[in-house]
XYZ file of C-alpha atoms in Angstrom:
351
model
C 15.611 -1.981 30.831
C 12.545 -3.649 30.875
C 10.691 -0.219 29.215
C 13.380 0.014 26.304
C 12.724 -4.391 25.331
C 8.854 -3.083 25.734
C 9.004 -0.321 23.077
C 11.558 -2.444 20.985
C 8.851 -4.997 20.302
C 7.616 -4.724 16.608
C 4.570 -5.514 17.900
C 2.576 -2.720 15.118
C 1.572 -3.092 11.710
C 4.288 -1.385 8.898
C 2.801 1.818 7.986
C 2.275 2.788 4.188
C 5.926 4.831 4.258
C 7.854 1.875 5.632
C 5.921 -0.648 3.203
C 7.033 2.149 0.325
C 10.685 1.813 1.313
C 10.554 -1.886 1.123
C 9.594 -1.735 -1.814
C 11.756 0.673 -3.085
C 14.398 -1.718 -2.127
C 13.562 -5.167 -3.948
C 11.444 -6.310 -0.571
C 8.375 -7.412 -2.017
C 6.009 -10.919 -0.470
C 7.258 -13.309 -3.894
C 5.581 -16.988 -3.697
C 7.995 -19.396 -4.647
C 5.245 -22.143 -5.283
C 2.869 -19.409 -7.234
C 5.990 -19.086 -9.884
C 6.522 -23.059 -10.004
C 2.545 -22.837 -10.716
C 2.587 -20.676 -13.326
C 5.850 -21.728 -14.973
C 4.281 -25.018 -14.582
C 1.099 -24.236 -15.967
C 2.687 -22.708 -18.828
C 4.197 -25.784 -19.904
C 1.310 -27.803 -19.890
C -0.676 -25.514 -22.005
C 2.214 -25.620 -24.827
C 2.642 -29.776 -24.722
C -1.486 -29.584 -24.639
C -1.617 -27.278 -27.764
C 1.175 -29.189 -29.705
C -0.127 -32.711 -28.881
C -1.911 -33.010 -32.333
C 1.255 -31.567 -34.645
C 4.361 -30.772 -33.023
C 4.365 -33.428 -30.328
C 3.445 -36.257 -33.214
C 6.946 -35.129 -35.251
C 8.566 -35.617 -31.766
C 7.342 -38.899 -31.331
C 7.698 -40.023 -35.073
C 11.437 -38.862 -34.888
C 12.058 -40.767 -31.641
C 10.369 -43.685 -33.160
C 12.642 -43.208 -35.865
C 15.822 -43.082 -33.611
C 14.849 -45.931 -31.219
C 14.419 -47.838 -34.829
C 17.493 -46.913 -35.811
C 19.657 -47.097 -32.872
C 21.289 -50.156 -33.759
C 22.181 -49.518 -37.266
C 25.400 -47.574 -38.293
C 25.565 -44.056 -39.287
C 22.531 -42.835 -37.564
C 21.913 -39.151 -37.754
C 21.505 -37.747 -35.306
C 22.312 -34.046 -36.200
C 19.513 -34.340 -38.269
C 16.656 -34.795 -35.140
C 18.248 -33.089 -33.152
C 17.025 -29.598 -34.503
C 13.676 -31.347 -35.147
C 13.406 -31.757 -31.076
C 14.630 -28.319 -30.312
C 11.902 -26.823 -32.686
C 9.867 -28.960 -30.081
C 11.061 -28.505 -26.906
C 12.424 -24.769 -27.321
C 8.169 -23.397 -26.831
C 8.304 -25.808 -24.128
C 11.449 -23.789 -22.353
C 10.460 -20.649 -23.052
C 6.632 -21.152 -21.853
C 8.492 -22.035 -18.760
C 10.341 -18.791 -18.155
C 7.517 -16.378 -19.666
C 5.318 -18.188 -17.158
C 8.000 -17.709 -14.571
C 8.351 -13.643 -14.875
C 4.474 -13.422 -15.501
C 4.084 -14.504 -12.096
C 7.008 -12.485 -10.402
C 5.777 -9.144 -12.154
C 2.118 -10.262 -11.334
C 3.029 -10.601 -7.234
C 5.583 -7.487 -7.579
C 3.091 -5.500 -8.817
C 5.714 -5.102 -12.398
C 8.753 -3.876 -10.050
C 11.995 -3.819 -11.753
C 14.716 -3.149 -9.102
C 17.866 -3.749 -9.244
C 18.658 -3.002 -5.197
C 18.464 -7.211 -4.856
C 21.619 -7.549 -7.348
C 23.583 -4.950 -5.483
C 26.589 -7.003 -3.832
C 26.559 -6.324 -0.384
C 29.302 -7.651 2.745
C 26.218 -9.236 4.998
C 25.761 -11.802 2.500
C 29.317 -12.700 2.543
C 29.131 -13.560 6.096
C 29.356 -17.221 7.011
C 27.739 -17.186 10.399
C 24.632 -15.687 8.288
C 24.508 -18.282 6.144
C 25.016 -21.236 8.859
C 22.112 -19.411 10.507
C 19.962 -19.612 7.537
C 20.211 -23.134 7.021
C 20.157 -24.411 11.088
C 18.412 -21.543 12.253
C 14.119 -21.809 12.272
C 14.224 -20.907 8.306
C 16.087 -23.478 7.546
C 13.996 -25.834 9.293
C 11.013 -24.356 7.731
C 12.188 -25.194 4.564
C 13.078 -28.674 5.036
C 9.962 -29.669 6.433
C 8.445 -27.480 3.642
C 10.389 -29.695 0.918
C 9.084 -33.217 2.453
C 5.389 -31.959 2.865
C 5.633 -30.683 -0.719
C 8.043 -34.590 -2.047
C 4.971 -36.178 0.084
C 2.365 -34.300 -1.737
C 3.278 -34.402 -4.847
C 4.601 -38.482 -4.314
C 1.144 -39.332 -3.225
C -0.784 -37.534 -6.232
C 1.477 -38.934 -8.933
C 0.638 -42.414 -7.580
C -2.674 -41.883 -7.579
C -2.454 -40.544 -11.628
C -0.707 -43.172 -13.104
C -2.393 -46.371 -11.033
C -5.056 -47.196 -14.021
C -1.689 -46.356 -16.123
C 0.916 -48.948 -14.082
C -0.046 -52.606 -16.175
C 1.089 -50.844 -19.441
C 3.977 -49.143 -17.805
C 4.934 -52.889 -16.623
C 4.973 -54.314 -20.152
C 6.898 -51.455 -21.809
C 10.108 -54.155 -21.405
C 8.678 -56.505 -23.207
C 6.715 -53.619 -26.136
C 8.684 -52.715 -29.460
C 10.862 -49.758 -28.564
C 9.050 -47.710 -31.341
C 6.034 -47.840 -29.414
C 7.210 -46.783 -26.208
C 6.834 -42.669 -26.976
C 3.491 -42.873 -27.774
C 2.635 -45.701 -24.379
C 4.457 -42.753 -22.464
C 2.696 -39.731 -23.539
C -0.395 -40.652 -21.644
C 1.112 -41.374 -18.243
C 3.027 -38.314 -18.573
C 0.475 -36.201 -19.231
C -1.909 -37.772 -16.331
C 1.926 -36.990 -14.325
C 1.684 -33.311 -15.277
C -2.038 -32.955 -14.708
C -1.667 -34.108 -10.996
C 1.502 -31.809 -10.471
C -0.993 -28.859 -12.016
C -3.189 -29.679 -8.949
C -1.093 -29.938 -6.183
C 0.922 -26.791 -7.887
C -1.972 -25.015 -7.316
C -2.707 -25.959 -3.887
C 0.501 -25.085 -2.578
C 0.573 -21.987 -4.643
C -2.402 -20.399 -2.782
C -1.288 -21.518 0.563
C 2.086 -20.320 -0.381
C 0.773 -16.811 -1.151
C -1.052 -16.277 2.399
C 1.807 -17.614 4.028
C 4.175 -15.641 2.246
C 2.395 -11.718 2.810
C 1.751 -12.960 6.630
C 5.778 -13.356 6.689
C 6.193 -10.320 5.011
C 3.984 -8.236 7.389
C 5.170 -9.857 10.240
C 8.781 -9.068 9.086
C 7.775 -5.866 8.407
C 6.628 -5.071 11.796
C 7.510 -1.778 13.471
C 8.289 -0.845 17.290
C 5.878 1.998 18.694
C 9.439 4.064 18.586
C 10.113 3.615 14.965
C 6.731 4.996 14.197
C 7.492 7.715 16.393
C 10.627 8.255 14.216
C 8.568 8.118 10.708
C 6.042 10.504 11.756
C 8.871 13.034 13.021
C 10.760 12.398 9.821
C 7.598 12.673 7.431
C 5.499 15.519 9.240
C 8.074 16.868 11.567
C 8.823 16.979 15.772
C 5.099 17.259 17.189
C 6.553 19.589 19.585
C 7.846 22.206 17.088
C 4.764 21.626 14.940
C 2.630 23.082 18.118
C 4.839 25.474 18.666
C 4.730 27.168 15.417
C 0.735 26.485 15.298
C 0.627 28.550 18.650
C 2.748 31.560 16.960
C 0.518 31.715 14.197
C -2.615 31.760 15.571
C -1.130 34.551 18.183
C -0.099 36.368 15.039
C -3.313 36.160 13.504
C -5.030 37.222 16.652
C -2.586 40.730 16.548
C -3.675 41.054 13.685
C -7.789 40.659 13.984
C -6.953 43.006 17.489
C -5.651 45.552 15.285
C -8.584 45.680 13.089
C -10.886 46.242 16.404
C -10.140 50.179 17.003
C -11.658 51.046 13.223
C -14.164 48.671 13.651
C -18.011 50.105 13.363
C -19.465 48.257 15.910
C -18.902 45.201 18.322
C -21.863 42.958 19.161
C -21.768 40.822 22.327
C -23.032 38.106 24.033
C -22.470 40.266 26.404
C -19.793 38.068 28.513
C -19.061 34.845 26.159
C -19.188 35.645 22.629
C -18.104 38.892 21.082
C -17.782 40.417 16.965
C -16.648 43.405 15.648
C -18.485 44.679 12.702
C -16.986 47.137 10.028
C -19.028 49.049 7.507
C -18.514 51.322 4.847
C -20.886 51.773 1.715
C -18.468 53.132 -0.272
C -16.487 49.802 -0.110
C -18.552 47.161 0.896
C -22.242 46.226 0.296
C -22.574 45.045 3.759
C -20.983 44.930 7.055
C -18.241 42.490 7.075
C -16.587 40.379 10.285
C -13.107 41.980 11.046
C -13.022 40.300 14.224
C -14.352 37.645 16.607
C -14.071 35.607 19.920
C -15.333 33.735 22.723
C -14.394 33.989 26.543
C -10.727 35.173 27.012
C -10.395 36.537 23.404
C -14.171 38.073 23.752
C -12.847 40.192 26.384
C -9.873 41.130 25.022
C -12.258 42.397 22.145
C -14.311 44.470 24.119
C -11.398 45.896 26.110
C -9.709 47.092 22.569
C -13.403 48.600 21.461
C -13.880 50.041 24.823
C -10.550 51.996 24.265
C -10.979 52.979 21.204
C -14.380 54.064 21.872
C -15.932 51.730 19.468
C -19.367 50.966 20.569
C -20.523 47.676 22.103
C -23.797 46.630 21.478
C -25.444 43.025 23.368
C -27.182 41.529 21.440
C -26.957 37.248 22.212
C -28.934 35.667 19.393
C -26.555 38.293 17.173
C -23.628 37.369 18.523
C -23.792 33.454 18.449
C -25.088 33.674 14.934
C -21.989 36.244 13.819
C -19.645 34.265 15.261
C -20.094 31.390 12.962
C -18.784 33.602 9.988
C -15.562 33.496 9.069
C -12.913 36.630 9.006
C -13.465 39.261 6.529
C -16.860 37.814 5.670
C -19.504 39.943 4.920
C -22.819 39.165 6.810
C -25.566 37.063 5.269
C -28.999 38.405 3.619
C -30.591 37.017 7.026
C -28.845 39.543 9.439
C -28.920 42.529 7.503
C -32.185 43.949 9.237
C -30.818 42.996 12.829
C -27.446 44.303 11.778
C -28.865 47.645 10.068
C -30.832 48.215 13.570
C -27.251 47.866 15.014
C -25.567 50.413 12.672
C -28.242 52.919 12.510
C -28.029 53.414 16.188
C -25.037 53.581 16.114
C -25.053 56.419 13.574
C -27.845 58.153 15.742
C -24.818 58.586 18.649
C -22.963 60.273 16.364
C -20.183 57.964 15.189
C -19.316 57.425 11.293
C -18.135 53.668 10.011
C -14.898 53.805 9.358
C -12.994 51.443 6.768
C -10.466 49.093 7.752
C -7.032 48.535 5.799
């Protein structure tokens, strides 16, 4: 029992194939506070770049309201439209800001796996654990370290802006858009700042959860790599009937081989030559130890000859199958051939 809770730990870093399948589903790291930022952001820009023309018809037609409040037949269908032609850039800075930043983190995924109703989140004891469970906590304290934050900074912008603020009671009420406009913007300017803060501590903190969610047991990697590149065992297995079947087959080209050169005991190639074919002697087979013997066994009963030569040999080895010999070995291999030509054997070619 104590071997299974071992190699059930997700104590190993996701692998590229599991992070893929996250993915694929709608799990991606998304910073809450990094959207707020740039939603945020967004909005300030717009009120910044309308301040000289669209925020002054904003402020005249409130003037104009507040001036007007107390006399009869005040129309107000007529501002209305005035404001939304004001405050409708200001809403939809806000939500281009807002998927900017989602596509930005999601690297532009568009899945719709997250909408997909599903039974789990229909269960009650999931969602009691959720909010008393450690996430839950987390995101309470997150809440009051964020109210404190951002509490603490807004006090600190509007201070020099607090004696005007207290005489707004006692100010014409056609004044009081444009004695607001200045704290408000000092308001948004410190909310900019701490935005920012939290957004880049939110990000780290965010992909560390994500990996760490991520995690995968020793066993579930097993599990990928059988699933992606197959069972290790049957991989081996069919490595170990190839390279037999190759090795019948280089064997069979050793009885119509021309010559063999040896080591003599370690290293052994069979050499095939036929000018009518080839330019030069090609490799038809080769071996060391075990499979070098085997080699010499198969030349010695066809009566191929076997020529030691150890320099030769090493060199020859290095070539790959059906490789004819470099420029460098032809004189050491023609010496080879033409002696073996003076015993009275022919090259013969190999299918």
């Amino acid at each position: 029992m104590a071997e299974e809770s071992a190699t059930g730990d997700k104590t190993e870093a996701a692998t590229a194939r599991h992070i893929q399948q996250a993915r694929a589903a709608g799990n991606v790291p998304v910073s809450r506070e990094a959207t707020v930022f740039a939603s945020l952001t967004a909005v300030v820009l717009v009120l910044a770049y309308q301040s000289q023309s669209g925020l002054r018809d904003l402020l005249l037609n409130l003037r104009l309201l507040l001036a007007q409040s107390h006399g009869p037949g005040v129309g107000v269908e007529s501002i209305v439209p005035r404001v939304l032609s004001v405050v409708t850039p200001v809403l939809a800075a806000a939500v281009v800001g807002a998927a900017a930043a989602v596509l930005l983190q999601t690297g532009f995924l568009l899945s719709g796996s997250p909408l997909q109703p599903r039974a789990s989140r229909l269960n009650p004891f999931a969602g009691v654990k959720r909010v008393f469970g450690w996430h839950g906590l987390e995101e309470l304290l997150r809440s009051v370290g964020k109210l404190g934050i951002f509490g603490a900074a807004i006090w600190v912008a509007i201070q020099d802006d607090l004696p005007e603020l207290m005489l707004l009671p006692r100010e014409d009420p056609g004044r009081l858009p444009s004695v607001v406009i200045r704290p408000v913007f000092h308001i948004l300017l410190a909310s900019v700042l701490c935005q920012a803060a939290l957004a880049v501590l939110d990000v780290a903190w965010v992909r560390f959860r994500y990996a760490r969610d991520l995690r995968m047991s020793r066993q579930d990697i097993r599990d990928e790599l059988k699933d992606t590149e197959g069972n290790p065992h049957t991989k081996a297995r069919i490595r170990r009937i190839r390279v037999i079947r190759a090795r019948r087959r280089m064997m069979a080209k050793v009885p119509r081989a021309t010559v063999v050169v040896t080591n003599p005991t370690h290293y052994a190639v069979a050499l095939a030559y036929d000018r009518a074919v080839n330019p030069a002697p090609r490799v038809v087979a080769k071996g060391v130890d075990a499979v070098a013997l085997r080699i010499r066994e198969v030349a010695e009963a066809a009566h191929v000859p076997v020529v030691s030569n150890p320099p030769l040999a090493r060199a020859l080895y290095h070539l790959d199958l059906d490789a004819e010999i470099p420029a460098e070995h032809y004189k050491a291999v023609a010496e080879i051939i033409a002696y073996v030509w003076r015993l009275g054997r022919s090259a013969r070619p190999v299918s």
